[in-house]
XYZ file of C-alpha atoms in Angstrom:
757
model
C 149.225 -1.458 56.207
C 150.354 1.779 54.512
C 147.617 2.936 52.188
C 144.248 4.574 52.163
C 143.199 2.416 55.091
C 146.022 3.690 57.300
C 145.499 7.333 56.328
C 141.799 7.086 57.105
C 142.411 5.460 60.484
C 145.021 8.075 61.327
C 142.439 10.807 60.785
C 143.107 11.956 57.235
C 142.100 10.897 53.765
C 138.955 9.360 52.335
C 137.607 5.961 53.445
C 139.155 3.020 51.565
C 137.073 1.345 48.884
C 137.908 -2.200 50.041
C 136.320 -4.295 52.785
C 138.733 -5.774 55.309
C 138.228 -8.883 57.369
C 137.677 -8.539 61.103
C 141.214 -9.698 61.957
C 142.762 -7.420 59.322
C 140.719 -4.509 60.607
C 141.774 -5.014 64.216
C 145.426 -5.541 63.256
C 145.310 -2.352 61.223
C 143.732 -0.514 64.132
C 146.480 -1.641 66.496
C 149.153 -0.537 64.019
C 147.529 2.828 63.384
C 147.010 3.450 67.082
C 150.597 2.547 67.917
C 152.121 4.636 65.138
C 149.935 7.676 65.696
C 150.613 7.541 69.426
C 154.352 7.126 69.121
C 154.735 9.588 66.276
C 157.885 8.070 64.805
C 159.059 4.983 62.907
C 161.415 2.290 64.130
C 164.157 3.955 62.097
C 164.143 6.788 64.644
C 165.168 4.456 67.469
C 168.664 5.084 68.845
C 170.794 2.287 70.285
C 173.609 3.219 72.650
C 176.163 0.434 73.159
C 177.227 -0.424 76.693
C 180.301 1.551 77.686
C 179.628 4.510 75.406
C 180.125 7.768 77.264
C 178.745 10.189 74.714
C 175.398 10.336 72.967
C 175.383 9.858 69.236
C 174.355 12.696 66.976
C 171.138 10.851 66.211
C 170.224 10.704 69.908
C 170.826 14.428 70.306
C 168.704 15.119 67.253
C 165.844 13.068 68.684
C 166.092 14.896 72.011
C 166.068 18.253 70.236
C 163.028 17.225 68.238
C 161.223 16.319 71.459
C 162.086 19.700 72.987
C 160.715 21.507 69.938
C 157.721 19.224 69.480
C 154.509 21.268 69.919
C 152.690 18.039 70.804
C 154.616 16.428 73.692
C 153.642 12.809 74.324
C 152.708 11.128 77.571
C 155.528 8.698 78.359
C 155.440 7.592 82.025
C 158.442 5.817 83.538
C 158.904 4.004 86.820
C 156.200 2.425 88.959
C 152.626 3.483 89.581
C 152.109 5.299 92.883
C 149.610 3.738 95.282
C 148.568 6.938 97.013
C 149.174 8.308 100.473
C 149.168 5.513 103.068
C 146.238 5.385 105.460
C 146.606 5.989 109.175
C 146.553 3.007 111.517
C 142.794 3.568 112.018
C 142.152 3.869 108.276
C 140.716 7.366 108.715
C 141.653 10.487 106.789
C 142.294 13.878 108.338
C 139.220 16.089 108.209
C 138.320 17.180 104.675
C 141.448 15.738 103.072
C 139.060 14.216 100.516
C 141.684 14.156 97.771
C 143.484 11.320 99.564
C 140.653 9.023 98.493
C 142.081 9.047 94.959
C 145.428 7.861 93.634
C 145.024 10.492 90.915
C 145.374 13.298 93.481
C 148.792 14.306 94.796
C 149.478 16.915 97.486
C 152.550 18.842 98.598
C 153.070 21.272 101.472
C 154.457 24.797 101.638
C 155.526 25.254 98.051
C 156.549 28.508 96.354
C 156.742 29.638 92.752
C 158.683 32.463 91.164
C 157.490 33.211 87.644
C 160.898 34.375 86.513
C 162.605 31.222 85.338
C 159.598 29.146 86.445
C 161.372 28.375 89.729
C 159.580 26.142 92.234
C 160.848 25.475 95.763
C 159.630 24.521 99.218
C 159.776 26.809 102.221
C 160.084 25.901 105.909
C 158.552 27.393 109.039
C 159.977 27.253 112.544
C 156.970 25.171 113.614
C 157.203 22.530 110.922
C 157.684 18.872 111.677
C 159.956 16.578 109.770
C 158.049 14.188 107.564
C 157.115 10.940 109.263
C 158.361 8.461 106.679
C 156.072 5.626 107.701
C 153.231 8.008 106.843
C 150.793 6.422 109.271
C 149.803 8.820 112.010
C 151.391 12.260 111.858
C 149.295 14.150 109.322
C 150.704 17.471 110.512
C 154.067 16.494 109.062
C 155.070 18.240 105.855
C 155.243 16.393 102.566
C 157.855 18.073 100.351
C 159.098 15.481 97.852
C 161.084 15.626 94.635
C 158.317 16.230 92.132
C 157.840 16.962 88.453
C 154.605 17.827 86.657
C 154.815 17.116 82.929
C 153.202 19.311 80.302
C 152.039 16.506 77.972
C 148.247 16.021 77.737
C 146.800 12.551 78.239
C 145.381 12.621 74.701
C 145.068 14.966 71.747
C 141.878 15.760 69.872
C 142.930 14.837 66.350
C 145.618 17.073 64.895
C 144.254 20.385 66.124
C 145.485 20.602 69.699
C 148.987 21.438 70.868
C 150.552 20.913 74.272
C 151.092 23.843 76.629
C 154.743 23.624 77.643
C 154.458 26.762 79.741
C 152.792 24.673 82.447
C 155.446 22.476 84.039
C 156.849 22.038 87.534
C 160.166 20.735 88.830
C 160.890 20.966 92.532
C 163.527 19.379 94.771
C 162.844 18.013 98.239
C 165.764 20.032 99.592
C 164.440 23.391 100.791
C 165.880 26.544 99.268
C 166.057 28.107 102.738
C 166.629 26.989 106.299
C 163.958 28.068 108.764
C 166.442 30.202 110.715
C 167.213 32.202 107.550
C 163.657 33.517 107.179
C 161.724 36.300 108.840
C 157.937 36.002 108.644
C 155.715 39.071 108.396
C 152.050 40.019 108.136
C 150.720 37.155 110.265
C 152.901 34.673 108.402
C 151.445 35.749 105.018
C 154.857 36.875 103.791
C 158.469 36.057 104.507
C 161.835 37.468 103.579
C 165.336 36.135 103.802
C 166.952 37.785 106.803
C 169.046 40.864 105.920
C 167.844 40.707 102.316
C 164.978 42.182 100.335
C 165.622 40.091 97.246
C 163.848 36.931 98.348
C 160.526 38.251 99.626
C 157.562 35.965 98.983
C 153.830 36.318 99.570
C 151.937 33.426 101.174
C 148.373 32.955 99.922
C 145.700 33.509 102.599
C 143.851 30.473 101.186
C 145.115 27.390 102.991
C 144.320 24.882 100.244
C 144.883 25.217 96.486
C 143.515 22.473 94.221
C 144.525 22.045 90.562
C 142.044 20.069 88.429
C 142.872 18.429 85.099
C 141.023 16.061 82.771
C 141.226 15.165 79.108
C 139.517 17.583 76.682
C 138.513 19.764 79.654
C 138.580 22.852 77.454
C 135.120 21.671 76.335
C 132.508 22.516 78.960
C 130.636 19.232 78.542
C 133.789 17.160 79.029
C 134.763 19.367 81.960
C 131.394 18.783 83.617
C 131.470 15.005 83.243
C 135.195 14.311 83.677
C 136.145 16.954 86.257
C 133.129 18.190 88.207
C 131.418 14.830 88.678
C 134.640 13.201 89.865
C 135.358 16.138 92.168
C 131.867 15.965 93.667
C 132.141 12.226 94.308
C 135.543 12.625 95.974
C 134.268 15.371 98.256
C 131.154 13.373 99.089
C 133.229 10.265 99.781
C 135.310 12.279 102.216
C 132.159 13.044 104.201
C 130.963 9.438 104.083
C 134.344 8.195 105.308
C 134.828 10.664 108.155
C 131.354 11.688 109.216
C 132.859 15.136 109.919
C 131.652 15.023 113.544
C 129.751 18.271 113.241
C 132.679 20.089 111.648
C 132.822 21.818 108.299
C 131.880 19.814 105.247
C 134.414 19.687 102.384
C 132.459 22.206 100.290
C 132.211 24.591 103.253
C 135.974 25.079 103.307
C 137.789 27.951 101.596
C 139.566 26.451 98.572
C 141.275 28.104 95.631
C 140.507 26.007 92.547
C 142.509 26.087 89.312
C 141.593 24.554 85.953
C 144.588 23.022 84.197
C 143.964 22.881 80.450
C 147.016 21.105 79.014
C 146.379 22.339 75.469
C 148.292 25.417 74.389
C 145.588 26.613 72.015
C 142.691 26.411 74.501
C 141.531 28.683 77.325
C 139.597 28.580 80.576
C 136.152 30.098 79.974
C 133.607 31.823 82.176
C 131.599 28.603 82.021
C 134.438 26.713 83.735
C 134.650 29.321 86.479
C 130.903 29.456 87.028
C 130.391 25.703 87.335
C 133.487 25.205 89.472
C 132.459 27.980 91.862
C 129.268 26.000 92.459
C 131.278 23.172 94.006
C 131.775 25.252 97.173
C 129.102 26.729 99.422
C 131.398 29.149 101.236
C 130.815 32.621 99.747
C 134.289 33.653 100.940
C 135.949 31.157 98.600
C 138.011 32.874 95.897
C 136.916 32.694 92.277
C 138.371 29.764 90.314
C 141.343 30.551 88.084
C 143.241 29.161 85.151
C 146.326 27.232 86.266
C 148.174 29.062 83.502
C 147.777 32.296 85.506
C 150.460 31.050 87.894
C 152.964 30.791 85.058
C 152.138 33.828 82.932
C 151.947 37.315 84.428
C 148.817 39.257 83.618
C 149.341 42.319 81.479
C 149.979 45.387 83.619
C 151.029 43.477 86.754
C 154.372 44.197 88.420
C 157.103 42.056 89.929
C 155.901 42.478 93.519
C 153.654 39.442 93.085
C 156.331 37.385 91.360
C 157.015 35.004 94.274
C 153.859 33.311 95.536
C 153.662 30.546 98.148
C 150.939 28.065 98.985
C 150.463 26.258 102.279
C 149.034 23.176 100.565
C 148.752 22.481 96.849
C 146.815 19.485 95.556
C 146.956 18.177 91.977
C 143.925 16.074 90.933
C 143.557 14.366 87.574
C 147.092 13.005 87.256
C 148.734 9.606 87.016
C 151.657 9.565 89.441
C 154.767 7.443 88.907
C 157.794 7.011 91.155
C 161.412 6.058 90.682
C 164.758 6.647 92.331
C 165.700 10.295 92.144
C 169.281 9.570 91.103
C 168.144 7.574 88.049
C 167.309 9.481 84.873
C 163.877 8.727 83.471
C 165.344 8.067 80.029
C 167.228 5.132 81.539
C 164.025 3.500 82.792
C 161.695 1.142 81.007
C 158.293 2.610 80.081
C 155.660 2.168 82.756
C 152.568 0.070 82.155
C 150.349 2.243 79.976
C 146.866 2.965 81.330
C 145.421 4.727 78.303
C 144.953 1.794 75.924
C 141.647 0.774 77.452
C 139.271 2.725 79.647
C 138.131 -0.594 81.107
C 141.441 -1.724 82.594
C 140.984 -2.122 86.334
C 143.088 0.528 88.022
C 144.422 -1.870 90.651
C 145.939 -4.016 87.905
C 148.277 -1.151 87.006
C 149.520 -0.378 90.497
C 152.870 -1.434 91.857
C 152.939 -4.310 94.313
C 154.283 -2.838 97.522
C 153.082 -2.795 101.087
C 150.619 0.042 101.730
C 152.715 1.316 104.617
C 156.128 0.934 103.035
C 158.575 3.676 104.116
C 159.034 6.591 101.733
C 162.327 8.441 101.441
C 161.712 11.970 100.231
C 165.309 12.613 99.284
C 165.747 9.472 97.175
C 162.307 9.183 95.530
C 160.965 11.253 92.669
C 157.262 11.635 91.884
C 156.289 12.414 88.283
C 152.777 13.619 87.451
C 151.240 12.996 84.027
C 147.832 14.253 82.945
C 145.161 11.557 82.974
C 141.613 11.339 81.639
C 139.465 12.350 84.621
C 139.343 13.515 88.221
C 138.540 10.506 90.363
C 136.152 7.898 89.060
C 132.357 7.757 88.887
C 130.861 5.695 91.690
C 128.298 4.045 89.390
C 130.014 2.918 86.212
C 128.219 3.951 83.060
C 125.510 5.882 84.895
C 122.923 6.420 82.173
C 124.968 5.229 79.199
C 125.604 1.533 79.826
C 123.747 0.610 83.012
C 121.848 -2.673 82.643
C 118.053 -2.602 82.624
C 116.688 -1.920 86.063
C 119.736 -0.010 87.251
C 119.446 3.121 85.147
C 117.011 4.558 87.688
C 119.341 3.757 90.599
C 122.342 5.926 89.705
C 121.795 9.405 91.091
C 125.185 11.083 90.623
C 124.025 13.518 87.944
C 120.956 14.472 89.975
C 123.004 15.046 93.121
C 125.600 17.117 91.273
C 122.948 19.409 89.746
C 121.294 19.921 93.157
C 124.696 20.542 94.753
C 125.562 23.222 92.207
C 122.166 24.894 92.403
C 122.229 25.207 96.194
C 125.800 26.505 96.328
C 125.387 29.054 93.545
C 122.614 30.702 95.554
C 125.122 31.396 98.340
C 127.567 32.973 95.880
C 124.876 35.044 94.165
C 122.429 36.108 96.925
C 120.581 38.474 94.558
C 120.037 35.745 91.948
C 116.269 35.423 92.380
C 115.716 39.149 91.903
C 118.153 39.264 88.991
C 116.255 36.453 87.265
C 112.937 38.298 87.624
C 114.493 41.411 86.072
C 115.996 39.378 83.221
C 112.640 37.788 82.427
C 110.973 41.218 82.548
C 113.561 42.501 80.074
C 112.785 39.601 77.708
C 109.045 40.240 77.937
C 109.423 43.998 77.455
C 111.674 43.458 74.434
C 109.078 41.185 72.824
C 106.304 43.658 73.601
C 104.135 41.233 75.579
C 104.140 43.423 78.728
C 104.599 47.121 79.391
C 106.737 48.860 81.988
C 103.808 49.037 84.385
C 103.458 45.244 84.544
C 103.456 44.029 88.166
C 102.462 40.415 87.612
C 104.427 37.207 88.045
C 106.805 36.607 85.139
C 106.448 32.862 85.760
C 103.071 33.141 84.026
C 105.066 33.168 80.793
C 107.149 30.427 79.190
C 110.565 31.685 78.078
C 112.200 29.424 75.487
C 115.896 29.843 74.761
C 117.369 28.661 71.449
C 121.148 28.341 71.599
C 123.445 29.951 69.055
C 127.177 29.782 68.407
C 129.365 32.145 66.434
C 132.067 29.574 65.682
C 131.243 26.128 64.297
C 127.859 24.424 64.545
C 125.999 27.701 64.085
C 122.213 27.494 63.760
C 121.861 28.995 60.289
C 118.106 29.606 60.206
C 117.719 30.566 63.865
C 116.470 34.129 63.110
C 113.645 32.702 60.986
C 112.652 30.209 63.687
C 112.665 32.897 66.375
C 110.389 35.020 64.211
C 107.990 32.129 63.556
C 107.948 31.107 67.201
C 107.117 34.592 68.433
C 104.435 34.966 65.752
C 102.808 31.610 66.550
C 99.446 31.400 68.296
C 100.973 30.242 71.568
C 99.614 31.798 74.725
C 102.172 33.526 76.981
C 105.226 32.127 75.149
C 108.311 33.964 73.893
C 111.416 32.626 72.150
C 114.839 34.237 72.644
C 118.386 33.630 71.447
C 120.909 32.254 73.950
C 124.588 32.762 73.128
C 127.103 32.443 75.973
C 129.796 33.854 73.689
C 128.057 37.217 74.012
C 128.130 37.220 77.827
C 130.869 39.014 79.749
C 130.947 37.278 83.148
C 130.073 34.019 84.943
C 127.194 35.740 86.759
C 125.681 36.882 83.452
C 125.737 33.288 82.196
C 124.022 32.082 85.371
C 121.246 34.686 85.176
C 120.817 34.026 81.450
C 120.134 30.312 81.921
C 118.223 30.596 85.184
C 115.761 32.885 83.371
C 114.707 30.186 80.901
C 111.959 27.589 81.145
C 113.100 25.701 78.048
C 116.446 25.348 76.287
C 116.846 24.037 72.731
C 120.173 23.439 71.015
C 122.299 21.066 69.010
C 124.392 18.432 70.762
C 127.501 20.142 72.084
C 129.115 22.163 74.823
C 126.594 25.011 74.766
C 123.903 22.651 76.099
C 125.960 21.892 79.216
C 124.743 25.049 80.938
C 121.245 23.571 80.864
C 122.210 22.132 84.261
C 121.739 25.734 85.460
C 118.077 25.845 84.399
C 115.418 26.237 87.112
C 113.733 23.152 88.630
C 111.646 20.992 86.270
C 112.746 22.905 83.166
C 112.857 21.414 79.655
C 115.805 20.570 77.380
C 115.581 19.585 73.707
C 118.839 18.210 72.306
C 119.072 18.366 68.510
C 120.875 15.231 67.313
C 123.149 15.774 64.272
C 122.532 13.825 61.101
C 125.231 11.147 60.789
C 125.494 9.164 57.563
C 126.185 5.443 57.502
C 128.973 5.706 54.955
C 131.173 7.919 57.085
C 131.089 4.995 59.516
C 131.503 2.365 56.791
C 134.703 0.906 58.235
C 132.591 -0.651 60.984
C 130.609 -2.825 58.611
C 133.152 -5.669 58.217
C 132.753 -6.353 61.949
C 129.088 -7.238 61.361
C 128.114 -5.268 64.452
C 125.355 -2.764 64.895
C 126.640 0.519 63.507
C 124.794 2.628 66.053
C 125.445 0.489 69.111
C 129.169 0.141 68.659
C 129.670 3.860 68.963
C 128.589 3.695 72.593
C 131.518 1.389 73.304
C 135.225 2.100 73.450
C 136.566 -1.419 73.737
C 139.020 -2.932 71.296
C 137.112 -5.169 68.920
C 134.116 -2.930 68.392
C 134.889 -0.003 66.123
C 137.609 2.583 65.880
C 136.583 4.968 63.103
C 135.136 8.139 64.577
C 132.088 8.891 62.454
C 130.284 10.647 65.267
C 127.435 8.163 65.750
C 127.633 8.526 69.514
C 126.271 12.080 69.314
C 122.954 10.868 67.908
C 122.072 7.784 69.973
C 118.401 7.354 70.820
C 118.540 3.994 72.644
C 120.638 5.611 75.403
C 121.449 9.254 76.176
C 124.259 10.880 74.231
C 127.575 11.527 76.047
C 126.424 15.122 76.587
C 122.790 14.325 77.295
C 123.705 11.874 80.030
C 124.416 14.779 82.394
C 120.627 15.261 82.632
C 120.086 11.584 83.503
C 117.756 11.034 86.493
C 117.625 14.774 87.204
C 114.418 16.789 87.564
C 114.814 18.091 83.994
C 112.622 16.937 81.099
C 115.192 15.968 78.464
C 114.178 15.029 74.927
C 116.118 14.493 71.727
C 115.216 15.203 68.111
C 116.973 13.458 65.213
C 117.905 15.860 62.436
C 117.957 14.577 58.861
C 119.580 15.393 55.516
C 117.681 18.659 55.277
C 119.653 19.978 58.276
C 122.954 19.966 56.333
C 123.429 23.063 54.134
C 126.105 21.369 52.020
C 125.881 19.879 48.524
C 122.363 21.193 48.060
C 120.984 20.429 44.609
C 123.513 17.631 44.035
C 121.936 14.428 42.605
C 121.418 11.710 45.222
C 123.898 9.312 43.615
C 126.638 11.991 43.748
C 125.902 13.230 47.257
C 128.348 10.947 49.043
C 131.233 11.995 46.815
C 130.305 15.635 47.304
C 130.239 15.331 51.099
C 133.478 13.378 51.343
C 135.304 15.801 49.070
C 134.824 18.430 51.793
C 135.017 16.129 54.787
C 136.300 18.755 57.225
C 133.211 20.862 56.645
C 130.921 17.843 56.605
C 131.774 16.158 59.908
C 129.163 16.988 62.513
C 131.415 18.912 64.905
C 132.331 21.502 62.247
C 129.270 21.964 60.097
C 126.545 24.548 60.558
C 122.988 23.260 60.575
C 119.375 24.201 59.953
C 116.204 22.907 61.596
C 112.696 22.732 60.199
C 110.643 25.247 62.136
C 107.726 22.815 62.266
C 109.758 20.469 64.502
C 110.472 23.224 67.032
C 106.864 24.423 67.026
C 105.560 20.853 67.465
C 107.829 20.322 70.451
C 106.659 23.550 72.095
C 102.984 22.869 71.444
C 102.725 19.095 71.886
C 105.116 18.666 74.788
C 106.198 21.814 76.655
C 102.806 23.525 76.808
C 100.962 20.207 77.040
C 102.947 19.305 80.180
C 102.778 22.776 81.722
C 98.962 22.715 81.661
C 98.881 19.852 84.165
C 100.679 16.621 85.053
C 100.325 14.129 82.208
C 100.363 10.354 82.242
C 103.211 8.588 80.514
C 100.674 7.048 78.128
C 99.544 10.530 77.096
C 103.103 11.653 76.409
C 104.264 8.499 74.666
C 102.451 9.232 71.421
C 102.177 13.010 71.546
C 105.285 13.430 69.350
C 106.485 11.549 66.273
C 109.282 8.973 66.237
C 111.971 11.513 65.400
C 111.721 12.556 69.047
C 113.123 10.462 71.892
C 112.121 10.956 75.526
C 115.385 10.405 77.382
C 114.389 11.688 80.805
C 110.847 12.923 81.437
C 108.479 13.284 84.374
C 104.974 11.876 83.995
C 102.255 10.204 86.030
C 102.842 6.466 86.397
C 100.493 3.926 88.001
C 101.646 2.269 91.213
C 102.184 -1.486 90.975
C 103.798 -4.299 92.890
C 107.099 -5.207 91.249
C 110.390 -6.894 91.975
C 112.746 -4.438 93.622
C 115.008 -3.930 96.599
C 113.938 -3.327 100.189
C 116.503 -2.804 102.947
C 119.207 -4.104 100.636
C 117.402 -7.346 99.749
C 115.272 -8.465 96.815
C 111.585 -8.123 97.558
C 108.225 -7.327 96.021
C 107.669 -3.614 96.612
C 104.912 -1.153 95.748
C 105.185 2.115 93.881
C 106.158 3.641 90.547
C 109.928 3.204 90.744
C 110.024 0.296 88.314
C 112.151 0.418 85.170
C 109.720 -1.679 83.120
C 107.878 0.150 80.343
C 104.365 -0.013 81.776
C 102.893 1.304 78.527
C 103.812 -2.025 76.887
C 101.066 -4.485 77.842
C 103.321 -7.524 77.400
C 105.802 -6.161 79.935
C 103.040 -5.137 82.295
C 101.511 -8.613 82.491
C 104.876 -10.242 83.186
C 106.479 -7.848 85.656
C 103.864 -5.495 87.160
C 101.075 -6.636 89.478
C 98.021 -5.199 91.218
C 98.455 -7.503 94.230
C 101.531 -8.391 96.254
C 100.711 -12.090 96.268
C 100.713 -12.107 92.448
C 104.213 -10.605 92.472
C 105.363 -13.106 95.103
C 103.958 -16.027 93.136
C 105.618 -14.802 89.946
C 109.009 -14.497 91.623
C 108.682 -17.360 94.103
C 110.256 -17.835 96.680
C 111.066 -14.098 96.858
C 108.563 -13.232 99.606
C 108.655 -16.393 101.724
C 110.719 -14.878 104.525
C 109.168 -11.409 104.384
C 106.475 -9.927 106.606
C 103.203 -9.954 104.720
C 101.611 -6.738 105.992
C 103.858 -4.486 103.927
C 102.847 -0.828 104.006
C 102.174 0.746 100.652
C 100.766 3.927 99.228
C 97.012 4.215 98.909
C 97.494 6.409 95.847
C 96.987 4.777 92.479
C 99.500 6.962 90.629
C 102.677 8.947 91.264
C 104.506 11.646 89.303
C 107.666 9.757 88.413
C 110.733 9.696 86.225
C 110.510 7.784 82.953
C 113.098 6.848 80.320
C 111.318 6.104 77.055
C 114.292 5.273 74.843
C 113.833 4.067 71.311
C 114.548 0.374 70.753
C 117.713 -0.566 68.938
C 116.581 -2.966 66.241
C 117.472 -3.897 62.695
C 114.105 -2.553 61.642
C 114.840 0.857 63.100
C 118.054 0.989 61.074
C 116.187 0.032 57.907
C 113.546 2.666 58.611
C 116.251 5.264 59.070
C 117.887 4.328 55.775
C 114.523 4.477 54.017
C 113.840 7.906 55.465
C 117.241 9.091 54.278
C 116.579 7.666 50.810
C 113.283 9.526 50.589
C 114.875 12.891 51.402
């Protein structure tokens, strides 16, 4: 298919006016995906006949084009690496948590000289030779032939470019023999004997970890794809080893680097702040950009040109192996792992014995960027968990608590700094004077997020003025803009000083994980029209639901519907799932889009699509009706802060444009079907996932007496002890997800609301 349909699927052009059948649509998707991924037609293919000794001119041209291509493509060759073999006992060395993932690859005693981007290994007189069976000697050095490719796993449309400055090639043969080197400064530097030309500094940090994930330039993607995976790997290392009273993984001194594979993107203070919270050791160095190793900072001299690292770990990479003496261009492409996120990883791995010998001199390891660091322990935590399990996944909660505790060790004056920041806010708004000695927690500080580039809140000044003029008691509203901060610590203090954070779906809301305990988050959900998603309609699937799926056969046109889901959290909002935060959403409507104003309704679609780049949600600025913000503050934030409220009280306090993703309210204790000591049982409490405010659900699944529960789910309790202990309290402050139902009626209502605007 080579028409409007193809151009639209490839990311350019207007939507086609014709309706395709399901099979035609899926065939077209496969063709568009293949062509856009490969980037060239079959006519570009070069055939070299057997026996030819020289490349044809066409082959050289293709190779030159690849060298000059600003968007290098991921093209793995060889066989998928299975990871470092386990020891005979199955245990890992202490705090080598990265060995729990096949997407982490480590090397020992590696050096880098910026000039010429030269990488090489260095020996020490004490080093062991590598034990090729890899089973027991974890003190042995691992110094293989290795190459790290610069190509990203994926590109975000046509905007991103690859960063070819970040690449590594290193040979297993050491540049020096141990007897040639003289070590100085407690082995933190070495020099080639009788020469001052080959002096290298050895980092005092024993472990250096490089972290990469797709789209990790965006803070929200970085949090979910990098930090969550990193936390789970470190935690798994503790669970596997027990640590025997030794240091925990996050108590070690580790130098972290963020590898952003896009040449037009940078590591931000937000990356550094969140990543520093992964370690509790205050002596750990500040996280850096991986690019810093390749590009000398302005004003620095050559004396730091050669840097060495005792251990360097690369996490977030697919690793492939092949014989070192075989060129990759002569190999067949490896099985591709990017076509479906749901492919089981083990299905892509090579079939070899776990303890097969490894020859460092004959094997080459090639690292390609992949989509995430590690893998979440609870698939779809918050986004696609079946009913009853969405309360069981606690990864996001644990990660937020982990960060909060560790950041206090890095910033010991944080509590005092927060008090001063809140005092500054209150003084600026004129609600206290300089002689005030009270508790600033008596006030509610509400932060409204602003951006200076894309998705700016156009009428924010007016809303701030109205909020601060409203008849609220002890409430102030302030602007929050991380682009105006100058350091990670300033960002931390800024967010820790807030009680409430309000902002549109996007990266700037990620730092809400830094809010104090039991704070509030309101996520403004962009208005997404049905017709920008119209290519989904021939599939006869729910237009909203399909955008929460990524499987072939659902929908492939990116209209942005996933950023406005109300039946499950959005991909950004899910990071607040099952945390202590009160997270709500508010669906914006046509009035939030300051484009095509005054255009007749029947011409609105044409007007929007004629300026599609400005119209798509991720680019357009927005406005919000002040009444919605004031209602949220009055009817929810202040209502809850007065005292603990029942879920019934909160359910109807706001209109249907609000969704209560993750709130804390008082729930009655009932007997219900749950899990006790790993087995199904009737248990007592408020931890049920059933909506108790719906009387039909309550009568079927929630019971005042244990015997009623047992009779309903017979023979569940027949083998259980009858005198089960349970709380004497009638209610408990509990977590509640009050999502909106996904029904045909709700879609019709939405369309009617849009038509009335």
